[in-house]
Coordinates of C-alpha atoms in Angstrom, one line a residue:
X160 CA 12.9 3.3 22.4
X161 CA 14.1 -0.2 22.8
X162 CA 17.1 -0.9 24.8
X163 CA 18.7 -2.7 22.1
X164 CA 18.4 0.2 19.7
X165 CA 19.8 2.8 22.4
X166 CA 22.9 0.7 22.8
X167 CA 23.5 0.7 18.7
X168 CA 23.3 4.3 18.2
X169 CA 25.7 4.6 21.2
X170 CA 27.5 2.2 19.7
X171 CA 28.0 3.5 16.3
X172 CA 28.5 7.0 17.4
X173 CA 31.9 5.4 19.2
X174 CA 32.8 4.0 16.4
X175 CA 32.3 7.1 14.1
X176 CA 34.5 9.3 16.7
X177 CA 36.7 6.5 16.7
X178 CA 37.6 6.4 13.1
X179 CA 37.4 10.3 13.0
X180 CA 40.4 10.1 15.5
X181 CA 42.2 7.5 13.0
X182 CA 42.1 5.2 16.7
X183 CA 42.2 1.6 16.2
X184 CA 40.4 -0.6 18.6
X185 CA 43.4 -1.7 20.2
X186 CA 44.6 2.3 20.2
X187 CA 41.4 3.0 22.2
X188 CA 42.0 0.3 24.1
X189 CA 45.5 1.7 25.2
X190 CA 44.6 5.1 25.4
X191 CA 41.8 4.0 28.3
X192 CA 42.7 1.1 29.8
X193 CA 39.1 -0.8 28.4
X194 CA 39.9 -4.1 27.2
X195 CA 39.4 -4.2 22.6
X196 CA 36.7 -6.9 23.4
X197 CA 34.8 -5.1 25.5
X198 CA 35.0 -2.0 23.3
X199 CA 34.1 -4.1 20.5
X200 CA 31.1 -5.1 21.7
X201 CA 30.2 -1.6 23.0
X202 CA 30.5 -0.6 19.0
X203 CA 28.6 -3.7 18.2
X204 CA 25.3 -2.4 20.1
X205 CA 25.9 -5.4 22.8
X206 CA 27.1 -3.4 25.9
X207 CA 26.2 -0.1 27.5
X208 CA 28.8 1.1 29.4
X209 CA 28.3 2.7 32.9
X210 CA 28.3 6.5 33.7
X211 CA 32.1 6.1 34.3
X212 CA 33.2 4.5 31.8
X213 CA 31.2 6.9 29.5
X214 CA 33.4 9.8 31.3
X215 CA 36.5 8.4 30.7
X216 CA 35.7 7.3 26.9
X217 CA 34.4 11.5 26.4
X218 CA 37.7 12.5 28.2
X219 CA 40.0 10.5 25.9
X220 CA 38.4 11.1 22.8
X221 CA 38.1 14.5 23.7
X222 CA 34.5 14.7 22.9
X223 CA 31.5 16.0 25.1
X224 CA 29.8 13.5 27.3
X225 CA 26.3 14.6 26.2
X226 CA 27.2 14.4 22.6
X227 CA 28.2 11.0 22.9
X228 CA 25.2 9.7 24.8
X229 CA 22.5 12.0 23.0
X230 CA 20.5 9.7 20.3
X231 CA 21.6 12.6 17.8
X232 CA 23.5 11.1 15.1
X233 CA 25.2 13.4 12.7
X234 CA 24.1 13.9 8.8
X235 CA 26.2 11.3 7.7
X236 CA 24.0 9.0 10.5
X237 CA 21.1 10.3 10.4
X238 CA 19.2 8.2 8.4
X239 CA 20.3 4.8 9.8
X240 CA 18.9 6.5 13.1
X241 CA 15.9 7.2 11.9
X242 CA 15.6 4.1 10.4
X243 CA 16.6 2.4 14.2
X244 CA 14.4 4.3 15.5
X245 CA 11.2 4.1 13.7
X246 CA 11.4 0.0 14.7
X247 CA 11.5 -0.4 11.3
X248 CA 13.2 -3.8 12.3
X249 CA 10.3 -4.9 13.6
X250 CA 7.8 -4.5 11.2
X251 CA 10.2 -6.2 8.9
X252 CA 9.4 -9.8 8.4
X253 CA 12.7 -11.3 8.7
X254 CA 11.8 -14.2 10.4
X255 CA 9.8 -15.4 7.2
X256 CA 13.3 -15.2 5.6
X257 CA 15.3 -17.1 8.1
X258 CA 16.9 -14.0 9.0
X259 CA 17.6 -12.7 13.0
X260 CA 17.0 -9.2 14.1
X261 CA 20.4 -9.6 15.8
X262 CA 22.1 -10.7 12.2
X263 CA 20.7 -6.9 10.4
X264 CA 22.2 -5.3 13.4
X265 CA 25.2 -6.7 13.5
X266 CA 25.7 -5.5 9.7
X267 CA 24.5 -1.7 10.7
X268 CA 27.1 -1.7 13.5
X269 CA 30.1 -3.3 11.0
X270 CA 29.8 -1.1 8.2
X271 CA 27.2 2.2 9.1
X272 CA 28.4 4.7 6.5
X273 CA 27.2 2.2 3.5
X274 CA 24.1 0.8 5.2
X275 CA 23.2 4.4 5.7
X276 CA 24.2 5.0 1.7
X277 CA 22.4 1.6 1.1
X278 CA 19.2 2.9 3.2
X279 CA 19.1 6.3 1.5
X280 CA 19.2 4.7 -2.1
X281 CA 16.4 2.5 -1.0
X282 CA 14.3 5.7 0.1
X283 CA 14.5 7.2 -2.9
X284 CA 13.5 4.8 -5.4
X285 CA 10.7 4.0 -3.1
X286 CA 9.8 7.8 -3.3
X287 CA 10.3 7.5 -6.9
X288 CA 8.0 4.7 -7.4
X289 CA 5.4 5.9 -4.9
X290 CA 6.2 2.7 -2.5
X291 CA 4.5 2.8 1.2
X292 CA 4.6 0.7 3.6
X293 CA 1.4 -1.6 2.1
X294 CA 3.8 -1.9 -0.8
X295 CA 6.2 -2.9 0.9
X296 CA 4.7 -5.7 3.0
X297 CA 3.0 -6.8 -0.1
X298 CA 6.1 -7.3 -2.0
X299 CA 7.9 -9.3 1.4
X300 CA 4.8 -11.8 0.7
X301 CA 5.5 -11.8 -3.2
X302 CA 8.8 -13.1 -2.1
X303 CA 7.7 -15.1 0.3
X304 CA 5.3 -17.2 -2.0
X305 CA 7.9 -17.0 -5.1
X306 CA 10.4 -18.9 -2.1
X307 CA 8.0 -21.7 -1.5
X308 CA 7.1 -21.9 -4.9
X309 CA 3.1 -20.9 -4.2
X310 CA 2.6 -24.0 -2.2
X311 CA 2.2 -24.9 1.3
X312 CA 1.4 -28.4 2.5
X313 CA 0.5 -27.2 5.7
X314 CA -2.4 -25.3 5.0
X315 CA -3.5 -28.1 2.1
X316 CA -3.4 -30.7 4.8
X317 CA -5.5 -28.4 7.2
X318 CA -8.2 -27.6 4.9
X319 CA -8.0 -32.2 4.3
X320 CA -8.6 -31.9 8.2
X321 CA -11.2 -29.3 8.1
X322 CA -13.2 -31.6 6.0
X323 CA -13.0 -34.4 7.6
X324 CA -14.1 -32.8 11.0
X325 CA -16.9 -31.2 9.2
X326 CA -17.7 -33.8 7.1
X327 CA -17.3 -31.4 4.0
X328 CA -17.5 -33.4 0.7
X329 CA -14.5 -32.6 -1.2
X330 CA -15.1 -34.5 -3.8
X331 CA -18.1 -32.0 -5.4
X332 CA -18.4 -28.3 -5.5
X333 CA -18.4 -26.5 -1.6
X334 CA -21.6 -24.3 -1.7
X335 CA -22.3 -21.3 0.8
X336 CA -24.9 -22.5 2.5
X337 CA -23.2 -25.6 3.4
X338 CA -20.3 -23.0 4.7
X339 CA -23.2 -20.6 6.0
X340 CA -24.5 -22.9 8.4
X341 CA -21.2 -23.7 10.0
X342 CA -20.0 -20.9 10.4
X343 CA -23.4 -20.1 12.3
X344 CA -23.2 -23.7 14.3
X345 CA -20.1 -24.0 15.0
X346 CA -18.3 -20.2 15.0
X347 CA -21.8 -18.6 16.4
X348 CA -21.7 -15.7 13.5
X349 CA -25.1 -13.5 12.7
X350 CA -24.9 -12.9 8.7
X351 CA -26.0 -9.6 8.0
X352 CA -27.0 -9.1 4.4
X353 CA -28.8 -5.6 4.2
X354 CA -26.3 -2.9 6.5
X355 CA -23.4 -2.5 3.9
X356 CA -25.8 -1.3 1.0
X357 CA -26.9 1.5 3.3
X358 CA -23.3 3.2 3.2
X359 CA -22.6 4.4 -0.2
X360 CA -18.2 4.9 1.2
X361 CA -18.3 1.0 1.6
X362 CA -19.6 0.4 -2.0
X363 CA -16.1 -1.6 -2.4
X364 CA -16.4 -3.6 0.5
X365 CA -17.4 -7.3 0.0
X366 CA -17.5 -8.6 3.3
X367 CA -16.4 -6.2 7.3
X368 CA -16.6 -8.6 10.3
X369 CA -17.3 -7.4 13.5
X370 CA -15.6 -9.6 16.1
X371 CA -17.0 -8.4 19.3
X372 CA -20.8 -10.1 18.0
X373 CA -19.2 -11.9 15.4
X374 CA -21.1 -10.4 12.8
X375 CA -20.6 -10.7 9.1
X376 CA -21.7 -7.8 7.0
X377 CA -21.4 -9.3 3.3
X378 CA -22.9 -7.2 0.5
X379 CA -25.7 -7.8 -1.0
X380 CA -24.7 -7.5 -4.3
X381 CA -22.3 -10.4 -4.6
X382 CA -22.0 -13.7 -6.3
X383 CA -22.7 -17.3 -5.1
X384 CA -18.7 -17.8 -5.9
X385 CA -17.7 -14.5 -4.4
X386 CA -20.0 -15.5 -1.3
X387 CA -19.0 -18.7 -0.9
X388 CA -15.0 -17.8 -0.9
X389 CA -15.8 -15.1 1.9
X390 CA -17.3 -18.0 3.9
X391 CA -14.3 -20.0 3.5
X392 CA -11.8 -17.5 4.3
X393 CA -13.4 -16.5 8.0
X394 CA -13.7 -20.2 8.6
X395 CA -10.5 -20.4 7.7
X396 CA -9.3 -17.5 9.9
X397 CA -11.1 -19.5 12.8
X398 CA -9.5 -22.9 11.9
X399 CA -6.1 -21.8 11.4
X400 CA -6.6 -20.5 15.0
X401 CA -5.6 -17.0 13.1
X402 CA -6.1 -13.4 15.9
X403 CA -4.0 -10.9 14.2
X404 CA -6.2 -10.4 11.0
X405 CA -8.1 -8.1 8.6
X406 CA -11.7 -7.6 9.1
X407 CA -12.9 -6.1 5.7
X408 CA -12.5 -7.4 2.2
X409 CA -11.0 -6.0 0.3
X410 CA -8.4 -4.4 2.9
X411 CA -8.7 -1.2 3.2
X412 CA -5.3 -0.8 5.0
X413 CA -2.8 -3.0 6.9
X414 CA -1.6 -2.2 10.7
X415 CA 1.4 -5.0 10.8
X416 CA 2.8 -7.9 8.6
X417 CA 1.3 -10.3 10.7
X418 CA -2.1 -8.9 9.0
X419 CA -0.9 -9.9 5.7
X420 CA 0.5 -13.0 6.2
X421 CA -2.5 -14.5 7.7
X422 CA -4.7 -12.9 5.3
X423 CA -2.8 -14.7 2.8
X424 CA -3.1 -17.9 4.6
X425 CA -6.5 -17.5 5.1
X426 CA -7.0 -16.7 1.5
X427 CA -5.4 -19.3 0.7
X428 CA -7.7 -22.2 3.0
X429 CA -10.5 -20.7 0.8
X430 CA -9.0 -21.2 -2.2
X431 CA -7.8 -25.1 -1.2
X432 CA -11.5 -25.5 0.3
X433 CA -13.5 -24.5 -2.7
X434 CA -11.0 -25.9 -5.2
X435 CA -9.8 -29.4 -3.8
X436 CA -6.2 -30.4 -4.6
X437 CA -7.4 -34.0 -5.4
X438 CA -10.5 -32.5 -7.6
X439 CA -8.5 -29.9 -9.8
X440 CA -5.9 -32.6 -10.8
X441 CA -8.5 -34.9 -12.5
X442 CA -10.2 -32.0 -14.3
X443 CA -6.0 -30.6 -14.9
X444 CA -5.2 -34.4 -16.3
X445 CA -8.1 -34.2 -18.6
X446 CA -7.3 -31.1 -19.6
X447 CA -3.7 -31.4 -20.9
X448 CA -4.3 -34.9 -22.4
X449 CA -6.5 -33.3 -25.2
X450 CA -5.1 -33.2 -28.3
X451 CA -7.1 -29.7 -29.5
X452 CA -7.3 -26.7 -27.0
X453 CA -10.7 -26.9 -25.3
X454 CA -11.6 -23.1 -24.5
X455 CA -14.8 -24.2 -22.9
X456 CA -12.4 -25.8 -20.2
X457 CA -11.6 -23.3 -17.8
X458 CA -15.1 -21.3 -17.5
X459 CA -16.2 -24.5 -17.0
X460 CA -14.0 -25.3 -14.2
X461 CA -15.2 -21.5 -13.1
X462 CA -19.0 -22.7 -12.9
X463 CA -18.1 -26.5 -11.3
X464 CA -15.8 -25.0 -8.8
X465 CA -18.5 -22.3 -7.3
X466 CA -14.9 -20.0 -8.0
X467 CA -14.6 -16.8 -9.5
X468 CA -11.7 -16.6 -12.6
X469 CA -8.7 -15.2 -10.4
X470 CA -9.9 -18.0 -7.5
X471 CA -8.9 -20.5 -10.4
X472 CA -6.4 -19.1 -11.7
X473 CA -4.9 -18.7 -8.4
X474 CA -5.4 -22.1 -7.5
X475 CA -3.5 -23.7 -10.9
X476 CA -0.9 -21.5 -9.5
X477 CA -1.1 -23.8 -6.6
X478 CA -1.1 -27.0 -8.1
X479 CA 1.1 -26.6 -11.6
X480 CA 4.2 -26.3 -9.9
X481 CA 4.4 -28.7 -7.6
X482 CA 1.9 -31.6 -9.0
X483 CA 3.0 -31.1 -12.8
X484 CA 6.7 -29.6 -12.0
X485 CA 5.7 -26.4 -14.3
X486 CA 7.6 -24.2 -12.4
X487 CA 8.3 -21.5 -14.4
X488 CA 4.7 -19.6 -14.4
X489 CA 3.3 -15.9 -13.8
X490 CA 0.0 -15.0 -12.7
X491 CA -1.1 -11.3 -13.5
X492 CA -4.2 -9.4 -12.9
X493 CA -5.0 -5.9 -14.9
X494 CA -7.4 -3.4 -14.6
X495 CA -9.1 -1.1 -17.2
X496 CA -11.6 1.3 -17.0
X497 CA -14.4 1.4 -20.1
X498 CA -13.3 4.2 -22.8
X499 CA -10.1 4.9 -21.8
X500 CA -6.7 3.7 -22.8
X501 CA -5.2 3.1 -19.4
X502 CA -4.5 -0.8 -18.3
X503 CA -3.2 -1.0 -14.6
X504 CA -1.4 -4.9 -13.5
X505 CA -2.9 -4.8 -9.9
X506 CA -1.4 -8.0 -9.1
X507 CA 1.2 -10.4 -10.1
X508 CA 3.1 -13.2 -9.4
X509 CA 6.8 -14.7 -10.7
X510 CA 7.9 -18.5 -9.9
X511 CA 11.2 -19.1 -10.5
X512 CA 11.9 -16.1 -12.0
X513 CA 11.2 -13.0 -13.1
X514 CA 9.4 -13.3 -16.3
X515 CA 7.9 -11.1 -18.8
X516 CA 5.2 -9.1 -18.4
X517 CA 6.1 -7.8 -15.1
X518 CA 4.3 -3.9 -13.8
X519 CA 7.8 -2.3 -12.9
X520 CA 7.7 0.0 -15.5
X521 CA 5.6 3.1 -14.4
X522 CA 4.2 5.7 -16.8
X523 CA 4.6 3.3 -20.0
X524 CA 2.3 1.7 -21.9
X525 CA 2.1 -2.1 -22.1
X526 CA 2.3 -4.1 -24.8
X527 CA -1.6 -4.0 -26.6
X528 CA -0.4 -7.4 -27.9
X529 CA -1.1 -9.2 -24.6
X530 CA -3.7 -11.5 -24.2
X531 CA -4.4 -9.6 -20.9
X532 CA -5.5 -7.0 -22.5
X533 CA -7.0 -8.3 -25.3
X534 CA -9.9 -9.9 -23.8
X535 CA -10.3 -6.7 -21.3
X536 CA -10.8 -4.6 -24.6
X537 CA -13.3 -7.5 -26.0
X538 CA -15.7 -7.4 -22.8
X539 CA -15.8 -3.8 -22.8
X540 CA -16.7 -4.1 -26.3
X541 CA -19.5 -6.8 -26.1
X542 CA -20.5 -6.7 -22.6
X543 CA -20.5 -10.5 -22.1
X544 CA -20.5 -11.7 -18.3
X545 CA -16.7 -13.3 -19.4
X546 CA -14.5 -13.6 -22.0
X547 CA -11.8 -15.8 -22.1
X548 CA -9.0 -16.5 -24.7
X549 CA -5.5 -18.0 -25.3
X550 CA -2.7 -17.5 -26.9
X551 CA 1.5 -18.0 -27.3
X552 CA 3.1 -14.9 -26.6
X553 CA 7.0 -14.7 -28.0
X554 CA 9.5 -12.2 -26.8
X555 CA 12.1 -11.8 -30.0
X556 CA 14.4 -9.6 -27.8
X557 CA 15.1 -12.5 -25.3
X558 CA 13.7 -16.1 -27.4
X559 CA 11.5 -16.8 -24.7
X560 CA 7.7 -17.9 -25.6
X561 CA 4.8 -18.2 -23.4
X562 CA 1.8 -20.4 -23.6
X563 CA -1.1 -17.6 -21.9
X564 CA -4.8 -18.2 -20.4
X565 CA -6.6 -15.2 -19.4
X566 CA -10.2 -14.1 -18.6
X567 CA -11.8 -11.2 -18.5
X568 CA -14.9 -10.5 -16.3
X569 CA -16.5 -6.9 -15.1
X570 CA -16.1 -5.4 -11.6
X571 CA -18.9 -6.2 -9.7
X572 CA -18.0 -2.9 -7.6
X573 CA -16.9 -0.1 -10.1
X574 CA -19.3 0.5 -13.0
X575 CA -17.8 0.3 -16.3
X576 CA -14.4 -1.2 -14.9
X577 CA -13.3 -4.3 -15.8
X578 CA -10.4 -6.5 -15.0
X579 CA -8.4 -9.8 -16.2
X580 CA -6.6 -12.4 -14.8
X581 CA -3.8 -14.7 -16.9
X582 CA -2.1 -17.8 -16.1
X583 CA 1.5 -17.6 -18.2
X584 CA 3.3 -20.9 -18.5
X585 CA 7.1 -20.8 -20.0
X586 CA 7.3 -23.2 -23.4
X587 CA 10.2 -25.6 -22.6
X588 CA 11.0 -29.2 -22.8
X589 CA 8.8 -29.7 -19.4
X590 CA 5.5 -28.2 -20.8
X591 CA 5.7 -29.5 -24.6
X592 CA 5.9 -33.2 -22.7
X593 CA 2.8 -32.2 -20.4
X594 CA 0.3 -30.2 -23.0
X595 CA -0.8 -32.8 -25.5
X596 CA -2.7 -29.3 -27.4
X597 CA 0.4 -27.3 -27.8
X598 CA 0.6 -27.3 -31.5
X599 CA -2.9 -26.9 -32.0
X600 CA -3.6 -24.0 -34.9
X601 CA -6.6 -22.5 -33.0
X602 CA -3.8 -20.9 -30.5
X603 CA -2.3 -17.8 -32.3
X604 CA 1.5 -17.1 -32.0
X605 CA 2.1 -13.0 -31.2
X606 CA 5.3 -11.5 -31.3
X607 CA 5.2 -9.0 -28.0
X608 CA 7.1 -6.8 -25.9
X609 CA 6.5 -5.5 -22.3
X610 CA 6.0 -1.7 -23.1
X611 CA 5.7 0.1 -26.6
X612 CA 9.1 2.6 -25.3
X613 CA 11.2 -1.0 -24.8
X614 CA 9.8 -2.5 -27.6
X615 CA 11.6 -3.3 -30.7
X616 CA 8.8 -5.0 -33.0
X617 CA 8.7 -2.9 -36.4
X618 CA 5.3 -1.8 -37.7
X619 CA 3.6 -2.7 -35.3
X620 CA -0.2 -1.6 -36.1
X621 CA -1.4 -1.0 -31.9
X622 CA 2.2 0.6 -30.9
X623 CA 1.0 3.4 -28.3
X624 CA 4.4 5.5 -28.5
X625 CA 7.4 4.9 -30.1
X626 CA 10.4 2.9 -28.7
X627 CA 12.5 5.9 -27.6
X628 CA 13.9 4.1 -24.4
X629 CA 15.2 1.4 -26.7
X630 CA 16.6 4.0 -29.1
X631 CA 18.5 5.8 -26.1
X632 CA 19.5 2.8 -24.8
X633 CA 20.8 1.9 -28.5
X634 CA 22.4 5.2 -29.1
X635 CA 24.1 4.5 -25.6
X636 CA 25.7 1.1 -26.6
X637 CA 27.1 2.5 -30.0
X638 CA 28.6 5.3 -28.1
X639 CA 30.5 2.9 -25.9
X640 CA 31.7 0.6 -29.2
X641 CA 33.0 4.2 -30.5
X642 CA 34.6 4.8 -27.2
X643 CA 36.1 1.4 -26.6
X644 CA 37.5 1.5 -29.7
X645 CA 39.4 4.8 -29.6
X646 CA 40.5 3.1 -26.5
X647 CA 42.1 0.4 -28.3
X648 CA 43.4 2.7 -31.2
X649 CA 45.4 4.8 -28.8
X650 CA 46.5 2.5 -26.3

């Protein structure tokens, strides 16, 4: 264990005995003759005392002297021991946050009983919710792009630099043998297209890269937009001078956070290399200006780009809020599987806020109303290579209206799955100035909720279950009227 970590727990069981003995600092200070700053710090996790002054500290407080150096910490500690212990601290990413290690220790050391109360709470809803440690670093990133709203000029200008080195048109669609051949040239990679197909476990894989002969394995199976955006990514890993990294996709696990930070900046390059920032806005100015909704626009963005759906609906996620100032936006991708009644969000995305539909409600079913599902239950229906579809999705319970693009294509790795990806914009003053098609007719209104058991739309024809959350939760609130006003009554 880290030094620093053996002086906390040494620290805070001093403290505990401390308080048990109803001892001020300044009373232990007295009773042994160590000055209250240097105690102080000793609690703090700053200072280990010597052998000595250990002795004299167990003699005072009348304790034994192994007890008070053992790394034992009582129930009441336990878990903020475990929690110092298992480095936890490190594998946080705190440092993305502006936050020193130093700072979180500081706050364990000041107030112990209700970080451990804090800590415990935390555990359990994570247990609850079925949260790991992937989870967890997943959701750090969330925040992390939700803080800079979704855009980083860093990695735009070195994908601006990248083109320029390489003399990579930007001004046209990036193709993979253009990004083949340097990654050959320039990185020295072997492109292996057969050896994935012979291992039926790694039907899910896309790409593994084997670093030691800088092989790629891709499948063989995949796309000229889903290669080319694998080509981009390793050169980006290479560019960005990026060590600590992922070497399949999709992941199959993460070791650190370091692993998914850089795989999101190196997802990220991709998606700035095969979608230029310059390129998107002409095609985005076009777009808006149109008085009637054009639904042909964004699969034909998909096909001019070389992009799959979510790499463009990723991208506007990109550009909107910092090139058109429409911040408030969500991106959500679901999952469905052919036959069944089961939709999954795999993936989401908030700016500004949290906004409805979000996937924090487990066990219920979403709203069939969504446009996100809609178009999963058309392709399943029709089996077209992609459906798309658009629509204004109101929320009477908070007056909030969304203007909603979503697509729908098949998994290219899971037979008879399918998936969508939607690009939610909030309807305020900001859009209505921007999107010239806003009032067009073609786009259907829906009144919605986020799941049938919180929703409060009467009759609705494709409810799942009924709303007995909301009715508990409305039972609750007329309970409390009654109550407050017996209070009044009899006060």
């Amino acid at each position: 264990m880290e030094e620093d970590y053996i002086k906390l727990i040494f620290g805070l069981k001093l403290k505990q005995v401390r308080t048990k003995k109803k001892l001020s600092l300044f009373g232990l200070s007295k009773l042994t003759g160590l000055s209250k700053s240097y105690l102080n710090e000793i609690e703090k996790g700053k200072k280990y005392p010597k052998t000595d002054k250990i002795a004299l500290l167990a003699e005072k407080l009348e304790v034994p002297y192994d007890s008070l150096v053992s790394l034992k910490l009582d129930k009441n500690l336990a878990p903020v021991g475990e929690l110092l212990q298992s480095k936890v601290f490190k594998e946080l990413p705190l440092e993305l946050f502006g936050i020193k290690e130093s700072d979180l220790i500081d706050i364990v050391a000041n107030a112990p009983t209700k970080v451990n109360a804090f800590i415990s709470t935390i555990i359990e809803i994570a247990k609850h919710y079925n949260f790991g440690k992937e989870n967890f670093y997943l959701a750090s990133l969330r925040s992390f792009q939700e803080a800079s709203n979704n855009f980083f000029p860093d990695l735009e200008e070195s994908v601006l630099q990248f083109a320029k080195a390489y003399q990579v048109d930007l001004n046209g669609s990036v193709s993979s043998a253009e990004l083949e051949e340097i990654l050959v040239e320039e990185y020295g990679y072997t492109i292996n297209n057969e050896e994935l197909t012979k291992y039926k476990e790694l039907d899910n894989l896309r790409s593994m890269f084997i670093p030691k002969t800088k092989t790629l394995l891709v499948a063989k199976h995949i796309d000229e937009a889903q290669r080319t955006f694998i080509y981009a990514k390793e050169i980006g890993y290479h560019f960005l001078n990026i060590d600590e990294r992922l070497y399949t996709f999709t992941w199959i696990k993460f070791n650190n956070f370091d692993q998914v930070l850089n795989n999101f900046y190196a997802s990220y390059f991709a998606g700035a290399l095969v979608i230029p920032r310059d390129l998107i806005k002409k095609h985005i100015d076009s777009f808006l200006a149109k008085s009637k909704f054009d639904k042909t626009f964004l699969t034909g963005l998909k096909n001019y780009y070389n992009a799959s759906p979510e790499s463009l609906y990723q991208r506007l996620t990109n550009i909107l809020p910092n090139d058109y100032h429409l911040e408030n936006l969500f991106f959500l991708r679901l999952s469905h599987k052919r036959d069944s009644n089961r939709f999954d969000i795999t993936k989401e995305l908030h700016l500004t806020h949290h906004h409805s539909p979000h996937g924090n409600e487990t066990n219920e079913k979403y709203c069939r109303r969504w446009v996100s599902i809609r178009v999963l239950q058309e392709i399943a229906k029709t089996g077209e290579e992609h459906h798309m579809d658009v629509q204004v999705s109101h929320y009477p319970n908070d007056g909030l209206s969304y203007l909603i693009f979503s697509s729908a294509t098949a998994d290219p790795f899971k037979k008879d799955e399918y998936r969508s990806v939607s690009l939610g914009l909030l309807i305020n003053a900001e859009l209505k100035k921007k999107v010239a098609f806003l009032d067009d007719p073609v786009i259907k209104t829906y009144d919605v909720g986020v799941t049938c058991e919180r929703c409060s739309i009467a009759n609705c024809e494709v409810r799942q279950v009924q709303p007995i959350i909301l009715k508990r939760q409305e039972r609750n609130m007329k309970t409390e009227n009654v109550v407050e006003e017996l209070q009044k009554k009899f006060s």
